[in-house]
Amino acid sequence: MLQQAFNGLVGGAFYALLALGLSVIFGMLRVVNFAHGSFYMLGAFGAYVLLDSLGLNFWVALVTVPLLLGAAGMLVERVFVRRLTRLDPLYGFLFTFGLALILQDAVKHRYGVQSQPYPRPSALSGSLDLGLFDYPAYQVFVLAVSLLTCAATWLILTRTRVGTIVRAATERPELTRALGIDVGRWVAPVFGFGVALAGLAGVLAAPMRAVNPLMGADLIITVFAVVVIGGLGSIFGSVTAGFAIGLITALGDLYVPALSQTLVFVVMAAVLLWRPAGLFGREEAAL
Amino acid sequence: MGAPATPPPVLTARSLVKDFRGFRAVDGVDLDVADGAVHALVGPNGAGKTTLFHLLTGFHRPTAGRIHVGGRDLTGKSPEQVARHGVARSFQTTSLFPQMTPREHLELALQAGTTLGWRFWRSDRALRRFTGRALDLLDQVGLAAHADEPAGALAYGRKRALELALALALDPRVLLLDEPTAGMGTEDLTRTIELIQRIRAGRTVVMVEHNMSVVAALADRVTVLQAGQVLVEGPYAEVRRDPRVISAYLGDAHAAH
């Protein structure tokens, strides 16, 4: 049971990283980034390609792939998303959805649909005695990286000047601009940051999960549910709901395996009925 | 109109037009706001007052016409550029950051004009250097005792006072107030009139206001808008007697008093 709970937290680590990126992007841009799952998949493929064709190991990938994807994300924001922000939000959905399909099919075209192998980094191949049970060192590492990243993001948002500006622009973009603050120049970096988080999650997933073009599409639906449960645009809500949903699905696997895939959506429906803005969302944030 | 011996205008709008998909919200408005004046914009709902505000502060780009502030052409500038050129505004609906305290609001506004710029890694402690000035401003609007409460929890009148303090934080040459007394009871109303009288010193105030007693108490000049056009412009005492105004707007307001 405890072991399964730990599995759940590790799964939650991925939900939390992805939901965090989605939330940061949504907060600042009011765009639901449907391509988020594809960026996660590209993160995993990035790690695979670095190893396979350049011989660069996991640790190199862990640093460079999120940076490269973050830069690509900024470019996507500058070239495409920015042009859509003045239009109906529907155009943002359509664009990111189309981008998701294009990225997914491009990778499928090049590498096929079969899963690519990616070895665990040798330093993390053993297992750790966590007192109650032994646990693979790699999974412990994933959990730690995710928690640290979420904590660091939280600190940036609450303890730095740019964090204050991003929070201000998230809550009241017009008022922030009326104060003479150039919100526009922070939009691309924030989008890039969210994409980089997805890339980081992808690199972390490569040694644990099958690296294939559909890995993002499979995961992202659950992540959307996580974001809705936590409250769209709520940073704290996304992370908390990410870990909670990880736990719930893992324990669901154990006790009601038939329901484990639907459990997330049952929780989502219940939360929406009870608190339409999500557990940590505010009604006005939806405006 | 040409009232003699008025100081030169600090804010001028010439032939301003704003179209929204075939609907002309502002239709050739000329506006001269004298330096140091309190200038009220009045008119029935849908007259184009708020659209005019959005044009003057860069939130809307005019379809045609030009805007100058202090001799500088601000036509088509972004809201943040307009703000940095000394034009601050408040919003019609209460607009604050509910999670932040009044002090944090002011620290944020005060740093906007500084060179902290891109150095995002600077701790938010860099903002603390503005604390003294922030507390001064809060004191001016009577909020010193509430400096560290979340803004969302403040009483309505205090929220509006904080909005004024925020606009003042930019030390604007021109202050645009969008219905500063909307939704206020008599007590808050009196306090707000006093407050505006105090903060107008050394600046120019343009305000959209529905309440004629507030206009009478504060405004040096009044521009009456109707259907996106200027109906009448002049001192309050003249404007209120103008038959066109009475039939269009003031008549109703007086009847209601």
Coordinates of C-alpha atoms in Angstrom, one line a residue, chain B residues 5-255:
Chain B
A5 CA -7.4 83.9 -19.8
T6 CA -7.5 80.2 -19.3
P7 CA -4.1 78.5 -19.0
P8 CA -2.8 76.6 -22.0
P9 CA -4.2 73.1 -22.3
V10 CA -2.1 70.3 -21.0
L11 CA -4.2 67.6 -22.7
T12 CA -5.8 68.1 -26.1
A13 CA -7.7 65.7 -28.3
R14 CA -8.5 66.7 -31.9
S15 CA -11.3 65.1 -34.0
L16 CA -11.1 61.8 -32.1
V17 CA -13.0 59.0 -33.6
K18 CA -13.4 55.4 -32.5
D19 CA -15.4 52.8 -34.5
F20 CA -16.3 49.4 -33.2
R21 CA -17.4 47.2 -36.1
G22 CA -19.6 49.9 -37.7
F23 CA -20.7 51.4 -34.4
R24 CA -19.1 54.9 -33.9
A25 CA -18.6 55.2 -30.1
V26 CA -16.7 58.4 -30.3
D27 CA -17.5 60.7 -33.2
G28 CA -15.1 63.6 -33.7
V29 CA -14.5 64.8 -30.2
D30 CA -12.3 67.8 -29.5
L31 CA -11.2 68.3 -26.0
D32 CA -8.9 70.9 -24.3
V33 CA -8.1 70.3 -20.7
A34 CA -6.5 73.3 -19.0
D35 CA -3.4 72.8 -16.9
G36 CA -4.3 72.5 -13.3
A37 CA -8.1 72.2 -14.0
V38 CA -10.6 69.6 -12.8
H39 CA -12.4 68.8 -16.0
A40 CA -15.6 66.6 -15.8
L41 CA -16.9 64.5 -18.6
V42 CA -20.6 63.9 -18.2
G43 CA -23.4 62.5 -20.4
P44 CA -26.0 59.8 -20.5
N45 CA -25.0 56.1 -20.6
G46 CA -23.6 55.2 -24.0
A47 CA -22.4 58.8 -24.7
G48 CA -18.8 57.5 -25.2
K49 CA -17.3 58.8 -21.9
T50 CA -15.5 55.5 -21.1
T51 CA -14.4 54.9 -24.7
L52 CA -12.9 58.4 -24.6
F53 CA -11.1 57.5 -21.4
H54 CA -9.7 54.3 -23.1
L55 CA -8.6 56.4 -26.0
L56 CA -6.8 59.0 -23.9
T57 CA -5.0 56.3 -21.9
G58 CA -3.9 54.1 -24.8
F59 CA -6.3 51.1 -24.1
H60 CA -8.0 51.8 -27.4
R61 CA -6.3 53.0 -30.5
P62 CA -8.3 55.8 -32.1
T63 CA -9.7 55.2 -35.6
A64 CA -8.9 58.8 -36.4
G65 CA -7.7 61.9 -34.6
R66 CA -4.8 62.9 -32.4
I67 CA -4.0 63.1 -28.7
H68 CA -1.4 65.4 -27.2
V69 CA -0.3 65.6 -23.6
G70 CA 2.1 68.4 -22.6
G71 CA 2.8 69.0 -26.2
R72 CA 3.8 65.4 -26.9
D73 CA 1.9 63.3 -29.4
L74 CA 0.6 60.2 -27.5
T75 CA -1.7 59.0 -30.3
G76 CA -1.5 55.2 -30.6
K77 CA 0.9 54.8 -27.7
S78 CA 0.4 51.7 -25.5
P79 CA -1.1 52.0 -22.0
E80 CA 2.2 51.6 -20.3
Q81 CA 3.8 54.2 -22.4
V82 CA 1.0 56.7 -21.8
A83 CA 1.3 55.9 -18.0
R84 CA 5.0 56.7 -18.2
H85 CA 4.3 60.0 -19.9
G86 CA 2.5 61.2 -16.8
V87 CA -1.1 60.2 -17.5
A88 CA -2.5 57.9 -14.7
R89 CA -6.0 56.5 -14.6
S90 CA -8.3 54.7 -12.3
F91 CA -10.9 52.2 -13.5
Q92 CA -14.6 52.3 -13.5
T93 CA -15.1 48.9 -11.9
T94 CA -13.1 48.4 -8.7
S95 CA -9.8 47.1 -10.0
L96 CA -7.1 46.0 -7.6
F97 CA -5.0 42.9 -6.9
P98 CA -7.1 41.2 -4.2
Q99 CA -4.3 39.1 -2.8
M100 CA -1.8 42.0 -2.4
T101 CA -1.8 44.4 0.5
P102 CA -2.1 48.2 -0.2
R103 CA 1.5 48.6 0.6
E104 CA 2.5 46.0 -2.0
H105 CA 0.2 47.7 -4.6
L106 CA 2.0 51.0 -4.1
E107 CA 5.5 49.4 -4.1
L108 CA 4.6 47.8 -7.4
A109 CA 3.4 51.0 -8.9
L110 CA 6.3 53.0 -7.6
Q111 CA 9.0 50.7 -9.1
A112 CA 7.3 50.8 -12.6
G113 CA 9.1 54.1 -13.5
T114 CA 12.5 53.0 -12.3
T115 CA 15.4 51.2 -13.9
L116 CA 14.9 47.9 -12.2
G117 CA 13.9 46.7 -15.7
W118 CA 15.0 43.3 -16.7
R119 CA 16.8 42.3 -13.5
F120 CA 14.1 39.9 -12.5
W121 CA 16.3 37.9 -10.2
R122 CA 16.3 40.9 -7.9
S123 CA 14.6 39.9 -4.8
D124 CA 11.3 41.5 -4.0
R125 CA 13.3 43.2 -1.3
A126 CA 14.3 45.6 -4.0
L127 CA 10.8 46.8 -3.8
R128 CA 11.1 47.6 -0.1
R129 CA 13.1 50.7 -0.8
F130 CA 9.7 52.2 -1.9
T131 CA 8.1 51.4 1.4
G132 CA 8.5 54.9 2.8
R133 CA 6.9 56.6 -0.2
A134 CA 4.2 54.0 -0.2
L135 CA 3.2 54.6 3.4
D136 CA 3.2 58.4 2.7
L137 CA 0.7 57.9 -0.1
L138 CA -1.5 55.6 2.0
D139 CA -1.5 58.2 4.7
Q140 CA -2.6 60.8 2.2
V141 CA -5.7 58.8 1.3
G142 CA -6.3 57.7 4.9
L143 CA -5.3 54.1 4.5
A144 CA -2.2 54.1 6.7
A145 CA -3.9 51.9 9.3
H146 CA -4.8 49.3 6.6
A147 CA -1.4 49.1 4.8
D148 CA -0.9 45.4 5.4
E149 CA -4.4 43.9 5.0
P150 CA -5.2 42.1 1.7
A151 CA -6.8 44.6 -0.6
G152 CA -9.6 42.2 -1.4
A153 CA -10.8 42.5 2.3
L154 CA -11.0 46.3 2.4
A155 CA -14.3 48.0 2.6
Y156 CA -15.6 49.5 -0.6
G157 CA -14.7 53.1 0.1
R158 CA -11.2 52.1 1.1
K159 CA -10.7 50.1 -2.1
R160 CA -11.6 53.2 -4.1
A161 CA -9.2 55.3 -1.9
L162 CA -6.5 52.7 -2.7
E163 CA -7.2 53.1 -6.4
L164 CA -6.6 56.8 -6.0
A165 CA -3.4 56.2 -4.2
L166 CA -2.2 53.9 -6.9
A167 CA -2.8 56.5 -9.6
L168 CA -1.0 59.1 -7.4
A169 CA 2.0 56.7 -7.1
L170 CA 2.8 57.4 -10.7
D171 CA 3.0 61.1 -9.8
P172 CA 1.0 61.9 -12.8
R173 CA 0.7 65.3 -14.5
V174 CA -2.8 64.3 -15.6
L175 CA -5.0 62.1 -13.5
L176 CA -8.0 60.4 -15.1
L177 CA -10.7 59.2 -12.7
D178 CA -13.4 57.0 -14.0
E179 CA -16.5 57.5 -11.8
P180 CA -14.5 58.0 -8.6
T181 CA -17.7 58.1 -6.5
A182 CA -19.7 55.4 -8.2
G183 CA -21.6 53.3 -5.7
M184 CA -20.6 55.3 -2.7
G185 CA -22.8 56.3 0.3
T186 CA -22.8 59.9 1.5
E187 CA -20.0 59.5 4.0
D188 CA -17.6 58.0 1.5
L189 CA -18.8 60.5 -1.0
T190 CA -17.9 63.5 1.2
R191 CA -14.5 62.0 2.0
T192 CA -13.7 61.3 -1.6
I193 CA -14.6 64.8 -2.7
E194 CA -12.2 66.2 0.0
L195 CA -9.6 63.7 -1.1
I196 CA -9.8 64.8 -4.7
Q197 CA -9.7 68.4 -3.7
R198 CA -6.4 67.7 -1.8
I199 CA -4.7 65.6 -4.5
R200 CA -5.6 68.0 -7.4
A201 CA -2.9 70.4 -6.2
G202 CA -0.2 70.6 -8.8
R203 CA -2.0 68.4 -11.3
T204 CA -4.8 68.2 -13.8
V205 CA -7.8 66.0 -13.2
V206 CA -10.2 64.6 -15.8
M207 CA -13.1 62.7 -14.4
V208 CA -16.1 60.9 -15.7
E209 CA -18.8 61.5 -13.1
H210 CA -22.5 60.9 -13.0
N211 CA -23.2 62.5 -9.7
M212 CA -23.9 66.2 -10.4
S213 CA -23.3 67.3 -6.8
V214 CA -19.8 65.9 -7.2
V215 CA -19.3 67.7 -10.5
A216 CA -20.6 70.9 -8.9
A217 CA -18.2 70.6 -6.0
L218 CA -15.1 69.8 -8.0
A219 CA -15.2 70.6 -11.6
D220 CA -13.9 73.8 -13.1
R221 CA -15.1 72.9 -16.5
V222 CA -17.6 70.4 -17.8
T223 CA -17.8 68.7 -21.2
V224 CA -21.2 67.1 -22.0
L225 CA -21.1 64.2 -24.4
Q226 CA -24.0 62.7 -26.2
A227 CA -23.9 60.0 -28.8
G228 CA -20.1 60.2 -29.1
Q229 CA -20.1 63.9 -29.7
V230 CA -19.5 67.0 -27.6
L231 CA -22.8 68.6 -26.9
V232 CA -21.7 71.5 -24.8
E233 CA -18.4 72.6 -23.1
G234 CA -18.0 75.2 -20.4
P235 CA -18.0 76.1 -16.7
Y236 CA -20.5 74.0 -14.6
A237 CA -22.7 77.0 -13.8
E238 CA -23.2 77.8 -17.5
V239 CA -23.5 74.2 -18.7
R240 CA -26.2 73.3 -16.2
R241 CA -28.4 76.1 -17.6
D242 CA -27.9 75.2 -21.2
P243 CA -31.2 74.2 -22.6
R244 CA -29.6 71.4 -24.8
V245 CA -28.0 69.9 -21.7
I246 CA -31.2 70.1 -19.7
S247 CA -33.1 68.3 -22.3
A248 CA -30.3 65.7 -22.9
Y249 CA -29.2 64.9 -19.5
L250 CA -29.2 67.4 -16.6
G251 CA -32.9 67.7 -16.7
D252 CA -33.3 64.1 -15.7
A253 CA -30.6 64.3 -13.0
H254 CA -32.2 67.4 -11.5
A255 CA -35.6 65.8 -11.6

